[in-house]
Amino acid sequence: MSESALFFPAQTPDYLLSFQFSSWYPKFSSISIKSTIIRPLDDAFKEYLDSDGVFVPEGSDNAPAESSLSDDEDGNEDEDADAVGRSFSFPDLDEQIRQTIREYGAVFPKLNFSSPKDASWVLPPSSPLKCTAPSDVYLLLKSSDFVSHDLSTDTVFEGCQYDASNPPSYELELVLRKWYPIDRSREFRCFVREGRLIGISQRDTNFYDFMNEPQTQQRIIEALQRLWEDSIKSKWHGQQDYIFDVLMTRDLSRGHVLDFNPYAIRTDPLLFTYEELSSVFTLESTTPELRIIGSPLHPAASRNAPAHQHNMLPIEALALSSGRGIDEFSDLWQKEIQQSMNDD
């Protein structure tokens, strides 16, 4: 069965917009992570996210900007990067972010649809994606390839049929979610077709021995089916084909909704394929099928490689690259490596 022959709901602008954060969160806030939505955003902020290079706007750090150079040191190296940073400044947005951080303790940012999980390497690995200042928020968003999807109506509504002279209304939004240390082993993706919960997939592709216990698997299925039937099924608006992500509690008895996604090729089916989901749907079972990484040898199991590793580079490289061309950066990076070898 080819992907084109599989069933997918019509990818209309209205259907896709039902999955942006501000569309679903007000209805499901009681079973989700506490979050603040900031909109509208200035055009300058979108221009900043669209601009080349990774840098933070002036004044967005919590600490006052002070030079660390002595009077006899040359500060020309940072001059170009500082000039770029000064060309963008969002004092009002900075304050909104700071207020939310004061309320939540720390935040994790996202835009309408996408989160910058691929940029987690830019912040300390001991607390991934934890933002305690506006500069952290901006750095994550600027370092992410994922969030670029949300910046253009062409990518947001890719595959949709609509009159180009009258494009659908779309407004960029910044979402700040309360940051928690999350146990990835308790994250699941749930698939709903025509108002039926048909499949559940482990989200993290690591092997977890406790998930092989039949009682644990049954507990996961029952808890997620109960969450869907009691708190989601009757409240979901519009098209009855959708995908939602859940973080389960430590005892696997309840869950918190993390996100909703369109039932579409653009959403990763994880341990299923959409062909397999179509087959599961035709079985008309009253119990959803659970897919997990059942062995360290599972073909989808991670091999101790960090997620989104293709997006990563050392933080030293990020600092050296600021305001420099490729040739200049390459020379400096080689000198840095040689110096480290000499020091060792």
XYZ file of C-alpha atoms in Angstrom:
344
model
C 0.000 0.000 0.000
C 1.511 3.338 -1.027
C 1.410 6.388 1.235
C -0.785 8.168 -1.320
C -3.373 5.372 -0.980
C -3.525 5.639 2.808
C -6.339 7.469 4.516
C -5.599 10.941 5.824
C -8.101 13.666 6.653
C -8.238 16.612 4.261
C -5.279 18.855 5.049
C -7.189 22.135 5.076
C -5.919 25.321 6.749
C -8.695 25.051 9.354
C -7.695 21.470 10.144
C -4.012 22.356 10.615
C -4.763 25.492 12.635
C -6.761 23.402 15.100
C -3.391 21.996 16.249
C -1.613 25.266 16.974
C -1.065 25.677 20.682
C -3.520 28.536 21.269
C -6.284 26.526 19.554
C -6.249 23.525 21.888
C -4.588 24.611 25.148
C -7.460 26.661 26.670
C -9.707 23.583 26.466
C -7.159 21.144 27.863
C -5.163 23.316 30.270
C -6.442 21.325 33.280
C -4.700 18.168 32.010
C -1.658 19.824 30.483
C 1.495 21.595 31.664
C 0.981 25.158 32.861
C 1.744 27.506 29.965
C 1.624 31.146 28.900
C 0.861 32.231 25.327
C 2.331 35.521 24.111
C 0.652 37.034 21.061
C 0.648 39.126 19.015
C 4.392 39.329 18.449
C 6.111 42.245 16.756
C 7.183 41.756 13.143
C 10.712 42.541 14.352
C 10.712 39.336 16.407
C 9.838 37.232 13.354
C 12.522 39.096 11.413
C 14.994 38.243 14.182
C 14.083 34.526 14.066
C 14.396 34.602 10.256
C 17.761 36.369 10.271
C 21.070 34.606 9.634
C 23.392 33.671 12.471
C 22.906 32.659 16.092
C 22.986 35.596 18.512
C 20.834 37.068 21.258
C 19.316 40.568 21.294
C 20.920 43.238 23.422
C 19.642 43.418 26.999
C 17.981 39.985 26.982
C 20.286 38.455 29.582
C 19.511 38.697 33.282
C 22.917 40.173 34.071
C 23.829 43.687 32.903
C 26.036 43.657 29.841
C 29.585 44.453 30.968
C 32.874 44.066 29.176
C 35.203 41.422 30.548
C 38.154 42.930 28.679
C 40.818 45.010 30.384
C 41.715 48.391 28.965
C 44.721 47.016 27.109
C 42.868 44.075 25.497
C 41.507 44.211 21.986
C 37.716 43.924 21.815
C 37.421 44.010 18.021
C 36.701 40.268 17.841
C 33.236 40.740 19.327
C 32.443 44.046 17.652
C 30.564 42.591 14.665
C 28.504 40.191 16.816
C 27.654 42.980 19.284
C 26.531 45.217 16.438
C 24.211 42.488 15.142
C 22.796 41.938 18.648
C 22.150 45.650 19.107
C 20.162 45.732 15.870
C 17.486 43.621 17.604
C 15.990 44.536 20.958
C 12.664 43.458 22.499
C 12.400 45.106 25.936
C 8.620 44.534 26.216
C 8.915 40.877 25.220
C 11.929 40.491 27.524
C 9.799 41.685 30.437
C 6.894 39.354 29.564
C 9.319 36.428 29.481
C 10.907 37.479 32.790
C 7.502 37.750 34.452
C 6.610 34.232 33.320
C 9.967 32.872 34.518
C 9.418 34.508 37.917
C 6.018 32.798 38.118
C 7.115 29.358 36.858
C 10.726 29.233 38.066
C 11.954 28.247 34.580
C 10.362 27.784 31.151
C 10.611 25.747 27.973
C 9.670 27.707 24.803
C 7.896 26.745 21.613
C 6.035 28.469 18.789
C 2.556 27.709 17.396
C 3.360 24.112 16.449
C 7.054 23.382 16.909
C 9.438 23.190 19.853
C 13.240 23.609 19.679
C 14.099 20.138 20.989
C 16.768 19.810 18.323
C 18.633 22.713 19.969
C 18.799 21.248 23.480
C 22.586 21.050 23.161
C 22.991 24.844 23.495
C 21.971 24.806 27.181
C 23.483 22.737 30.024
C 22.828 18.989 29.556
C 22.039 18.647 33.269
C 18.848 20.674 32.700
C 18.040 20.410 28.984
C 15.881 23.150 27.464
C 15.612 24.951 30.827
C 15.372 28.717 30.270
C 15.928 31.122 33.149
C 16.398 34.315 31.118
C 14.994 35.766 27.861
C 18.409 35.190 26.257
C 18.010 31.414 26.854
C 14.639 31.475 25.095
C 16.010 33.379 22.119
C 19.126 31.207 21.867
C 17.077 27.994 21.793
C 14.716 29.310 19.130
C 17.529 30.723 16.983
C 19.524 27.468 17.181
C 16.597 25.258 16.142
C 15.793 23.997 12.672
C 12.415 22.700 13.858
C 10.854 26.070 14.688
C 11.581 27.471 11.223
C 8.497 25.511 10.106
C 6.291 27.954 12.029
C 7.710 31.152 10.537
C 6.190 30.946 7.060
C 2.656 30.290 5.865
C 4.222 28.320 2.987
C 5.584 25.706 5.398
C 2.705 25.842 7.885
C 0.140 25.191 5.141
C 2.301 23.023 2.914
C 0.106 20.563 1.017
C -3.081 22.582 1.624
C -5.306 23.815 -1.167
C -6.266 27.470 -0.806
C -6.576 30.652 -2.844
C -3.119 32.244 -2.954
C -4.724 35.676 -3.277
C -6.578 35.083 -0.017
C -4.245 33.068 2.246
C -5.501 31.770 5.598
C -5.013 33.984 8.632
C -1.975 32.992 10.677
C -0.329 34.784 13.593
C 2.972 33.784 15.166
C 2.817 33.033 18.894
C 5.436 32.370 21.550
C 4.529 29.748 24.145
C 6.338 29.507 27.478
C 5.691 26.215 29.277
C 6.639 25.561 32.886
C 9.898 23.589 32.841
C 10.088 20.226 34.563
C 12.779 17.528 34.459
C 10.963 14.972 32.306
C 11.464 11.217 32.428
C 11.435 10.376 28.723
C 10.481 6.756 29.432
C 6.984 7.940 30.391
C 6.235 9.782 27.133
C 3.785 8.243 24.647
C 2.169 9.183 21.332
C -1.485 8.217 20.818
C -3.247 7.844 17.449
C -6.970 8.552 16.970
C -8.838 7.620 13.773
C -12.480 8.569 13.250
C -12.960 9.113 16.967
C -11.280 5.828 17.997
C -8.027 5.463 19.898
C -6.256 2.838 17.794
C -2.554 2.966 18.686
C -0.043 4.005 21.358
C 3.697 4.301 20.734
C 6.624 4.850 23.051
C 8.124 8.255 22.101
C 11.689 7.862 23.306
C 13.616 5.276 21.289
C 15.586 3.819 24.188
C 15.040 0.364 25.628
C 13.444 0.351 29.093
C 13.357 -3.043 30.760
C 10.316 -2.263 32.942
C 8.168 -1.806 29.835
C 8.483 -5.484 28.963
C 6.378 -6.454 31.961
C 2.864 -7.428 30.756
C 1.264 -5.816 33.819
C 3.059 -2.539 33.098
C 1.937 -2.577 29.464
C -1.652 -3.228 30.510
C -1.476 -0.381 33.040
C -0.229 2.007 30.323
C -2.982 1.024 27.886
C -5.758 1.298 30.485
C -4.542 4.649 31.854
C -4.172 6.274 28.432
C -7.494 4.926 27.199
C -9.149 6.263 30.364
C -7.486 9.667 29.903
C -8.683 9.849 26.309
C -12.239 8.732 27.040
C -12.716 10.885 30.155
C -10.866 14.080 29.269
C -10.177 14.308 25.528
C -12.697 12.468 23.355
C -15.727 14.664 23.980
C -13.744 17.931 24.149
C -11.739 17.646 20.952
C -12.956 20.136 18.368
C -13.346 19.518 14.657
C -11.962 16.614 12.648
C -11.901 13.329 14.586
C -8.523 12.209 13.259
C -5.641 13.436 15.369
C -2.538 12.477 17.323
C -1.704 13.538 20.867
C 1.384 13.216 23.067
C 1.224 12.382 26.760
C 3.590 12.367 29.734
C 2.440 9.752 32.238
C 2.796 10.067 36.003
C 5.464 8.074 37.818
C 2.977 5.356 38.813
C 1.613 5.186 35.230
C -1.931 5.780 36.478
C -2.582 9.190 34.855
C -1.208 11.421 32.139
C -0.662 15.045 31.137
C -1.215 16.127 27.532
C 1.928 17.617 26.007
C 0.727 18.367 22.483
C -1.755 17.635 19.709
C -0.639 16.908 16.135
C -2.412 16.445 12.794
C -3.000 12.918 11.549
C -0.710 13.459 8.580
C 2.555 12.406 6.967
C 4.233 15.403 8.613
C 3.693 13.799 12.065
C 6.142 10.992 12.887
C 4.250 7.691 13.548
C 7.291 6.537 15.572
C 7.123 2.741 16.122
C 4.214 2.385 13.683
C 3.944 3.138 9.996
C 0.790 4.756 8.693
C 0.145 1.602 6.699
C 0.222 -0.404 9.942
C -2.094 2.108 11.619
C -4.561 1.699 8.754
C -4.464 -2.078 9.260
C -4.997 -1.678 13.015
C -7.961 0.600 12.318
C -9.665 -1.991 10.090
C -9.511 -4.568 12.902
C -12.034 -2.439 14.852
C -10.572 -3.536 18.171
C -11.845 -1.778 21.295
C -8.301 -1.807 22.760
C -5.503 0.282 21.232
C -2.313 -1.470 20.165
C 0.783 -0.578 22.203
C 4.208 -0.433 20.534
C 7.381 -0.293 22.663
C 11.121 -0.865 22.239
C 11.067 -4.456 23.472
C 14.778 -5.180 23.241
C 18.117 -3.360 23.023
C 18.390 -5.014 19.595
C 15.125 -3.493 18.343
C 15.814 -1.884 14.932
C 14.471 1.452 16.160
C 16.412 1.419 19.438
C 18.891 4.219 20.051
C 22.537 3.179 20.078
C 23.599 5.637 22.794
C 23.616 8.418 20.207
C 22.139 11.729 21.347
C 18.875 12.805 19.748
C 19.165 15.340 16.889
C 22.945 14.862 16.866
C 23.132 16.238 13.309
C 22.214 19.663 14.721
C 24.940 19.692 17.357
C 28.278 21.466 17.564
C 30.456 22.335 20.551
C 29.482 25.467 22.467
C 33.069 26.705 21.923
C 32.460 26.526 18.174
C 29.260 28.528 18.571
C 31.132 31.232 20.491
C 34.004 31.390 18.001
C 31.672 31.568 14.991
C 29.854 34.666 16.204
C 30.231 37.481 13.681
C 32.787 35.607 11.550
C 32.856 34.251 8.027
C 33.433 30.567 7.266
C 37.127 30.950 6.367
C 37.959 33.014 9.444
C 36.013 30.642 11.699
C 37.758 27.617 10.181
C 41.208 29.084 10.874
C 40.301 30.018 14.456
C 38.722 26.614 15.135
C 41.833 24.796 13.925
C 44.004 26.993 16.172
C 41.668 26.260 19.109
C 41.968 22.505 18.543
C 45.767 22.738 18.260
C 45.964 24.799 21.452
C 43.860 22.207 23.312
C 46.178 19.429 22.112
C 49.223 21.390 23.269
C 47.620 22.035 26.661
C 46.884 18.340 27.071
